[in-house]
Amino acid sequence: MTLRTRLAAVAGGIALTLALAACGDGGQTTPEEPAAGTAAEETTGSATEAEDVHNDADTMFAQMMIVHHEGAIEMADLAVEKADSEEVRSLAERISAAQGPEIEKMTSWLEAWGEETSPMGGMEGMDHGDMDMEGMSQEEAMADLESMSGAEFDQRFLELMIAHHRGAVDMAQEELDGGENPQALDLAQKIIDDQEREIAEMEQLLETR
């Protein structure tokens, strides 16, 4: 083999080595991509876990507010049927439409947390000051409303629903003071804002009667 041929062979070998090395360097970035994906998955997992964080105050808030909302819907649905004025009927429809989805939301939280969807032992252990309306239970309030009609019904409905809303505001404030779950805390603040606004609306309706 001549010197020229040998030099050409060496040069070709060097070029091949450099090409393989370049390919090798380009391929090193591939294993890093799954690592980035894993980090993203860990971040998503942490966010999900944060939503599941809850304490006893969160559990009690959801359990009690479900019962409380159910009572409000029962009263509101009766008002939709019996209210004498369009203003009271419209208000009742809005109350029922707003609180139904909130019940579903709180029920889904309790199920995700592995908690009972109703208070242990039924109504025992609940703050009855939050559930009563002018000293009346839900059953007594419904019986009172069912015995009335016309303008008398409208006035009594507004009075009792104001008391009922104030109980909900108190319960929501207790959640803000002692709760931990971010979603539950957000809902508690929303309930306070919505129901205080509705209380003001109902007080104005009473004044104009």
PDB file of C-alpha atoms in Angstrom:
ATOM      1  CA  MET A   1       0.000   0.000   0.000  1.00  0.00           C
ATOM      2  CA  THR A   2       1.427   3.380  -0.986  1.00  0.00           C
ATOM      3  CA  LEU A   3       1.865   6.192   1.528  1.00  0.00           C
ATOM      4  CA  ARG A   4      -0.899   8.186  -0.191  1.00  0.00           C
ATOM      5  CA  THR A   5      -3.332   5.288   0.109  1.00  0.00           C
ATOM      6  CA  ARG A   6      -2.510   4.767   3.792  1.00  0.00           C
ATOM      7  CA  LEU A   7      -2.989   8.456   4.567  1.00  0.00           C
ATOM      8  CA  ALA A   8      -6.360   8.441   2.804  1.00  0.00           C
ATOM      9  CA  ALA A   9      -7.450   5.435   4.840  1.00  0.00           C
ATOM     10  CA  VAL A  10      -6.433   7.097   8.118  1.00  0.00           C
ATOM     11  CA  ALA A  11      -8.239  10.292   7.163  1.00  0.00           C
ATOM     12  CA  GLY A  12     -11.377   8.337   6.323  1.00  0.00           C
ATOM     13  CA  GLY A  13     -11.230   6.560   9.671  1.00  0.00           C
ATOM     14  CA  ILE A  14     -10.886   9.835  11.553  1.00  0.00           C
ATOM     15  CA  ALA A  15     -13.865  11.313   9.687  1.00  0.00           C
ATOM     16  CA  LEU A  16     -15.981   8.269  10.507  1.00  0.00           C
ATOM     17  CA  THR A  17     -15.025   8.465  14.188  1.00  0.00           C
ATOM     18  CA  LEU A  18     -15.945  12.160  14.331  1.00  0.00           C
ATOM     19  CA  ALA A  19     -19.296  11.485  12.646  1.00  0.00           C
ATOM     20  CA  LEU A  20     -20.151   8.717  15.103  1.00  0.00           C
ATOM     21  CA  ALA A  21     -19.151  10.931  18.011  1.00  0.00           C
ATOM     22  CA  ALA A  22     -21.428  13.711  16.747  1.00  0.00           C
ATOM     23  CA  CYS A  23     -24.329  11.290  16.495  1.00  0.00           C
ATOM     24  CA  GLY A  24     -23.600  10.070  19.970  1.00  0.00           C
ATOM     25  CA  ASP A  25     -23.640  13.598  21.406  1.00  0.00           C
ATOM     26  CA  GLY A  26     -26.960  14.387  19.697  1.00  0.00           C
ATOM     27  CA  GLY A  27     -28.539  11.278  21.148  1.00  0.00           C
ATOM     28  CA  GLN A  28     -27.616  12.202  24.734  1.00  0.00           C
ATOM     29  CA  THR A  29     -30.423  14.759  24.895  1.00  0.00           C
ATOM     30  CA  THR A  30     -33.084  12.075  24.361  1.00  0.00           C
ATOM     31  CA  PRO A  31     -32.894  10.483  27.864  1.00  0.00           C
ATOM     32  CA  GLU A  32     -33.338  13.927  29.454  1.00  0.00           C
ATOM     33  CA  GLU A  33     -36.841  14.383  27.972  1.00  0.00           C
ATOM     34  CA  PRO A  34     -38.567  11.710  30.113  1.00  0.00           C
ATOM     35  CA  ALA A  35     -36.951  13.301  33.168  1.00  0.00           C
ATOM     36  CA  ALA A  36     -38.673  16.593  32.376  1.00  0.00           C
ATOM     37  CA  GLY A  37     -41.963  14.761  31.853  1.00  0.00           C
ATOM     38  CA  THR A  38     -41.583  12.999  35.199  1.00  0.00           C
ATOM     39  CA  ALA A  39     -41.065  16.330  36.945  1.00  0.00           C
ATOM     40  CA  ALA A  40     -44.257  17.666  35.355  1.00  0.00           C
ATOM     41  CA  GLU A  41     -46.171  14.589  36.487  1.00  0.00           C
ATOM     42  CA  GLU A  42     -44.865  15.055  40.030  1.00  0.00           C
ATOM     43  CA  THR A  43     -46.036  18.691  39.997  1.00  0.00           C
ATOM     44  CA  THR A  44     -49.499  17.659  38.805  1.00  0.00           C
ATOM     45  CA  GLY A  45     -49.647  14.964  41.485  1.00  0.00           C
ATOM     46  CA  SER A  46     -48.726  17.477  44.176  1.00  0.00           C
ATOM     47  CA  ALA A  47     -51.496  19.838  43.043  1.00  0.00           C
ATOM     48  CA  THR A  48     -54.042  17.009  43.188  1.00  0.00           C
ATOM     49  CA  GLU A  49     -52.900  16.014  46.659  1.00  0.00           C
ATOM     50  CA  ALA A  50     -53.205  19.627  47.820  1.00  0.00           C
ATOM     51  CA  GLU A  51     -56.874  19.639  46.778  1.00  0.00           C
ATOM     52  CA  ASP A  52     -57.461  16.496  48.864  1.00  0.00           C
ATOM     53  CA  VAL A  53     -56.018  18.053  52.012  1.00  0.00           C
ATOM     54  CA  HIS A  54     -58.774  18.619  54.556  1.00  0.00           C
ATOM     55  CA  ASN A  55     -59.420  18.698  58.285  1.00  0.00           C
ATOM     56  CA  ASP A  56     -62.401  18.126  60.564  1.00  0.00           C
ATOM     57  CA  ALA A  57     -63.652  21.677  60.021  1.00  0.00           C
ATOM     58  CA  ASP A  58     -63.780  21.109  56.242  1.00  0.00           C
ATOM     59  CA  THR A  59     -65.658  17.840  56.699  1.00  0.00           C
ATOM     60  CA  MET A  60     -68.193  19.319  59.108  1.00  0.00           C
ATOM     61  CA  PHE A  61     -68.674  22.378  56.916  1.00  0.00           C
ATOM     62  CA  ALA A  62     -69.513  20.277  53.852  1.00  0.00           C
ATOM     63  CA  GLN A  63     -71.757  17.870  55.775  1.00  0.00           C
ATOM     64  CA  MET A  64     -73.704  20.619  57.550  1.00  0.00           C
ATOM     65  CA  MET A  65     -73.955  22.912  54.563  1.00  0.00           C
ATOM     66  CA  ILE A  66     -75.420  20.122  52.434  1.00  0.00           C
ATOM     67  CA  VAL A  67     -78.225  19.680  54.991  1.00  0.00           C
ATOM     68  CA  HIS A  68     -78.652  23.440  55.270  1.00  0.00           C
ATOM     69  CA  HIS A  69     -78.818  23.914  51.498  1.00  0.00           C
ATOM     70  CA  GLU A  70     -81.352  21.092  51.214  1.00  0.00           C
ATOM     71  CA  GLY A  71     -83.575  22.973  53.663  1.00  0.00           C
ATOM     72  CA  ALA A  72     -83.235  26.205  51.700  1.00  0.00           C
ATOM     73  CA  ILE A  73     -84.126  24.438  48.449  1.00  0.00           C
ATOM     74  CA  GLU A  74     -87.189  22.854  50.070  1.00  0.00           C
ATOM     75  CA  MET A  75     -88.404  26.277  51.176  1.00  0.00           C
ATOM     76  CA  ALA A  76     -87.515  27.918  47.867  1.00  0.00           C
ATOM     77  CA  ASP A  77     -89.316  25.290  45.800  1.00  0.00           C
ATOM     78  CA  LEU A  78     -92.435  25.826  47.893  1.00  0.00           C
ATOM     79  CA  ALA A  79     -92.152  29.573  47.269  1.00  0.00           C
ATOM     80  CA  VAL A  80     -91.911  28.984  43.521  1.00  0.00           C
ATOM     81  CA  GLU A  81     -95.308  27.286  43.762  1.00  0.00           C
ATOM     82  CA  LYS A  82     -97.031  29.573  46.263  1.00  0.00           C
ATOM     83  CA  ALA A  83     -95.443  33.040  46.131  1.00  0.00           C
ATOM     84  CA  ASP A  84     -97.833  35.859  45.458  1.00  0.00           C
ATOM     85  CA  SER A  85     -95.302  38.278  43.962  1.00  0.00           C
ATOM     86  CA  GLU A  86     -93.040  37.751  40.980  1.00  0.00           C
ATOM     87  CA  GLU A  87     -90.087  39.212  42.926  1.00  0.00           C
ATOM     88  CA  VAL A  88     -90.331  36.557  45.633  1.00  0.00           C
ATOM     89  CA  ARG A  89     -90.841  33.786  43.084  1.00  0.00           C
ATOM     90  CA  SER A  90     -87.798  34.915  41.081  1.00  0.00           C
ATOM     91  CA  LEU A  91     -85.675  35.060  44.218  1.00  0.00           C
ATOM     92  CA  ALA A  92     -86.760  31.549  45.208  1.00  0.00           C
ATOM     93  CA  GLU A  93     -85.872  30.203  41.767  1.00  0.00           C
ATOM     94  CA  ARG A  94     -82.386  31.727  42.002  1.00  0.00           C
ATOM     95  CA  ILE A  95     -81.802  30.293  45.475  1.00  0.00           C
ATOM     96  CA  SER A  96     -82.765  26.791  44.357  1.00  0.00           C
ATOM     97  CA  ALA A  97     -80.718  27.001  41.140  1.00  0.00           C
ATOM     98  CA  ALA A  98     -77.594  28.195  42.957  1.00  0.00           C
ATOM     99  CA  GLN A  99     -77.595  25.823  45.906  1.00  0.00           C
ATOM    100  CA  GLY A 100     -78.295  22.576  44.006  1.00  0.00           C
ATOM    101  CA  PRO A 101     -74.903  22.543  42.250  1.00  0.00           C
ATOM    102  CA  GLU A 102     -73.167  23.476  45.505  1.00  0.00           C
ATOM    103  CA  ILE A 103     -74.676  20.407  47.162  1.00  0.00           C
ATOM    104  CA  GLU A 104     -73.301  18.243  44.339  1.00  0.00           C
ATOM    105  CA  LYS A 105     -69.884  19.851  44.675  1.00  0.00           C
ATOM    106  CA  MET A 106     -69.672  19.311  48.451  1.00  0.00           C
ATOM    107  CA  THR A 107     -70.926  15.740  48.121  1.00  0.00           C
ATOM    108  CA  SER A 108     -68.169  14.984  45.602  1.00  0.00           C
ATOM    109  CA  TRP A 109     -65.568  16.416  48.004  1.00  0.00           C
ATOM    110  CA  LEU A 110     -66.736  14.257  50.896  1.00  0.00           C
ATOM    111  CA  GLU A 111     -66.677  11.150  48.709  1.00  0.00           C
ATOM    112  CA  ALA A 112     -63.163  11.996  47.468  1.00  0.00           C
ATOM    113  CA  TRP A 113     -62.017  12.552  51.054  1.00  0.00           C
ATOM    114  CA  GLY A 114     -63.462   9.215  52.154  1.00  0.00           C
ATOM    115  CA  GLU A 115     -65.882  10.946  54.550  1.00  0.00           C
ATOM    116  CA  GLU A 116     -69.582  10.395  55.215  1.00  0.00           C
ATOM    117  CA  THR A 117     -71.822  12.654  53.166  1.00  0.00           C
ATOM    118  CA  SER A 118     -74.018  13.405  56.173  1.00  0.00           C
ATOM    119  CA  PRO A 119     -73.076  14.223  59.793  1.00  0.00           C
ATOM    120  CA  MET A 120     -72.418  11.196  61.986  1.00  0.00           C
ATOM    121  CA  GLY A 121     -75.480  10.490  64.077  1.00  0.00           C
ATOM    122  CA  GLY A 122     -77.685  12.652  61.874  1.00  0.00           C
ATOM    123  CA  MET A 123     -78.272  16.091  63.317  1.00  0.00           C
ATOM    124  CA  GLU A 124     -76.556  15.338  66.622  1.00  0.00           C
ATOM    125  CA  GLY A 125     -73.515  17.447  67.320  1.00  0.00           C
ATOM    126  CA  MET A 126     -74.580  20.160  64.892  1.00  0.00           C
ATOM    127  CA  ASP A 127     -74.954  23.760  65.961  1.00  0.00           C
ATOM    128  CA  HIS A 128     -78.718  24.047  65.999  1.00  0.00           C
ATOM    129  CA  GLY A 129     -78.423  27.828  66.118  1.00  0.00           C
ATOM    130  CA  ASP A 130     -77.252  27.591  62.529  1.00  0.00           C
ATOM    131  CA  MET A 131     -80.161  25.367  61.524  1.00  0.00           C
ATOM    132  CA  ASP A 132     -83.057  27.015  63.357  1.00  0.00           C
ATOM    133  CA  MET A 133     -85.113  29.886  61.975  1.00  0.00           C
ATOM    134  CA  GLU A 134     -86.498  32.161  64.672  1.00  0.00           C
ATOM    135  CA  GLY A 135     -86.457  29.173  67.011  1.00  0.00           C
ATOM    136  CA  MET A 136     -88.212  26.957  64.454  1.00  0.00           C
ATOM    137  CA  SER A 137     -86.853  23.742  63.017  1.00  0.00           C
ATOM    138  CA  GLN A 138     -86.945  23.023  59.280  1.00  0.00           C
ATOM    139  CA  GLU A 139     -90.084  20.894  59.712  1.00  0.00           C
ATOM    140  CA  GLU A 140     -91.839  23.589  61.743  1.00  0.00           C
ATOM    141  CA  ALA A 141     -90.892  26.292  59.258  1.00  0.00           C
ATOM    142  CA  MET A 142     -92.234  24.260  56.338  1.00  0.00           C
ATOM    143  CA  ALA A 143     -95.493  23.554  58.173  1.00  0.00           C
ATOM    144  CA  ASP A 144     -95.830  27.265  58.943  1.00  0.00           C
ATOM    145  CA  LEU A 145     -95.302  28.228  55.295  1.00  0.00           C
ATOM    146  CA  GLU A 146     -97.620  25.551  53.936  1.00  0.00           C
ATOM    147  CA  SER A 147    -100.458  26.937  56.077  1.00  0.00           C
ATOM    148  CA  MET A 148    -100.179  30.374  54.434  1.00  0.00           C
ATOM    149  CA  SER A 149    -100.941  31.890  51.056  1.00  0.00           C
ATOM    150  CA  GLY A 150    -100.816  35.174  49.194  1.00  0.00           C
ATOM    151  CA  ALA A 151     -99.008  38.182  50.634  1.00  0.00           C
ATOM    152  CA  GLU A 152     -98.894  36.541  54.064  1.00  0.00           C
ATOM    153  CA  PHE A 153     -96.891  33.641  52.603  1.00  0.00           C
ATOM    154  CA  ASP A 154     -94.456  35.996  50.862  1.00  0.00           C
ATOM    155  CA  GLN A 155     -93.722  37.938  54.026  1.00  0.00           C
ATOM    156  CA  ARG A 156     -93.224  34.821  56.145  1.00  0.00           C
ATOM    157  CA  PHE A 157     -91.036  33.198  53.508  1.00  0.00           C
ATOM    158  CA  LEU A 158     -88.770  36.239  53.390  1.00  0.00           C
ATOM    159  CA  GLU A 159     -88.514  36.394  57.178  1.00  0.00           C
ATOM    160  CA  LEU A 160     -87.650  32.728  57.518  1.00  0.00           C
ATOM    161  CA  MET A 161     -85.233  32.686  54.575  1.00  0.00           C
ATOM    162  CA  ILE A 162     -83.358  35.675  55.985  1.00  0.00           C
ATOM    163  CA  ALA A 163     -82.894  33.761  59.243  1.00  0.00           C
ATOM    164  CA  HIS A 164     -81.891  30.660  57.281  1.00  0.00           C
ATOM    165  CA  HIS A 165     -79.325  32.598  55.238  1.00  0.00           C
ATOM    166  CA  ARG A 166     -77.828  34.128  58.384  1.00  0.00           C
ATOM    167  CA  GLY A 167     -77.282  30.622  59.702  1.00  0.00           C
ATOM    168  CA  ALA A 168     -75.461  29.699  56.488  1.00  0.00           C
ATOM    169  CA  VAL A 169     -73.263  32.794  56.767  1.00  0.00           C
ATOM    170  CA  ASP A 170     -72.315  31.822  60.332  1.00  0.00           C
ATOM    171  CA  MET A 171     -71.448  28.277  59.213  1.00  0.00           C
ATOM    172  CA  ALA A 172     -69.354  29.567  56.318  1.00  0.00           C
ATOM    173  CA  GLN A 173     -67.480  31.924  58.625  1.00  0.00           C
ATOM    174  CA  GLU A 174     -66.630  29.003  60.902  1.00  0.00           C
ATOM    175  CA  GLU A 175     -65.114  27.266  57.866  1.00  0.00           C
ATOM    176  CA  LEU A 176     -63.023  30.344  57.041  1.00  0.00           C
ATOM    177  CA  ASP A 177     -61.806  30.445  60.639  1.00  0.00           C
ATOM    178  CA  GLY A 178     -60.872  26.769  60.952  1.00  0.00           C
ATOM    179  CA  GLY A 179     -60.900  25.096  57.536  1.00  0.00           C
ATOM    180  CA  GLU A 180     -57.923  23.964  55.503  1.00  0.00           C
ATOM    181  CA  ASN A 181     -59.087  22.776  52.080  1.00  0.00           C
ATOM    182  CA  PRO A 182     -58.640  25.547  49.463  1.00  0.00           C
ATOM    183  CA  GLN A 183     -61.795  24.651  47.529  1.00  0.00           C
ATOM    184  CA  ALA A 184     -63.921  24.519  50.681  1.00  0.00           C
ATOM    185  CA  LEU A 185     -62.554  27.871  51.816  1.00  0.00           C
ATOM    186  CA  ASP A 186     -63.363  29.401  48.426  1.00  0.00           C
ATOM    187  CA  LEU A 187     -66.919  28.065  48.576  1.00  0.00           C
ATOM    188  CA  ALA A 188     -67.365  29.354  52.129  1.00  0.00           C
ATOM    189  CA  GLN A 189     -66.433  32.856  51.011  1.00  0.00           C
ATOM    190  CA  LYS A 190     -68.755  32.589  48.011  1.00  0.00           C
ATOM    191  CA  ILE A 191     -71.642  31.526  50.260  1.00  0.00           C
ATOM    192  CA  ILE A 192     -71.033  34.516  52.525  1.00  0.00           C
ATOM    193  CA  ASP A 193     -70.931  36.930  49.585  1.00  0.00           C
ATOM    194  CA  ASP A 194     -73.979  35.450  47.822  1.00  0.00           C
ATOM    195  CA  GLN A 195     -76.184  35.067  50.853  1.00  0.00           C
ATOM    196  CA  GLU A 196     -75.394  38.437  52.399  1.00  0.00           C
ATOM    197  CA  ARG A 197     -76.375  39.978  49.062  1.00  0.00           C
ATOM    198  CA  GLU A 198     -79.629  37.987  49.080  1.00  0.00           C
ATOM    199  CA  ILE A 199     -80.311  38.969  52.695  1.00  0.00           C
ATOM    200  CA  ALA A 200     -80.069  42.633  51.692  1.00  0.00           C
ATOM    201  CA  GLU A 201     -82.419  41.962  48.762  1.00  0.00           C
ATOM    202  CA  MET A 202     -84.965  40.219  50.988  1.00  0.00           C
ATOM    203  CA  GLU A 203     -84.827  42.952  53.628  1.00  0.00           C
ATOM    204  CA  GLN A 204     -85.555  45.489  50.903  1.00  0.00           C
ATOM    205  CA  LEU A 205     -88.514  43.420  49.678  1.00  0.00           C
ATOM    206  CA  LEU A 206     -89.899  43.356  53.217  1.00  0.00           C
ATOM    207  CA  GLU A 207     -89.576  47.125  53.521  1.00  0.00           C
ATOM    208  CA  THR A 208     -91.567  47.713  50.353  1.00  0.00           C
ATOM    209  CA  ARG A 209     -94.439  45.465  51.339  1.00  0.00           C
TER     210      ARG A 209
END
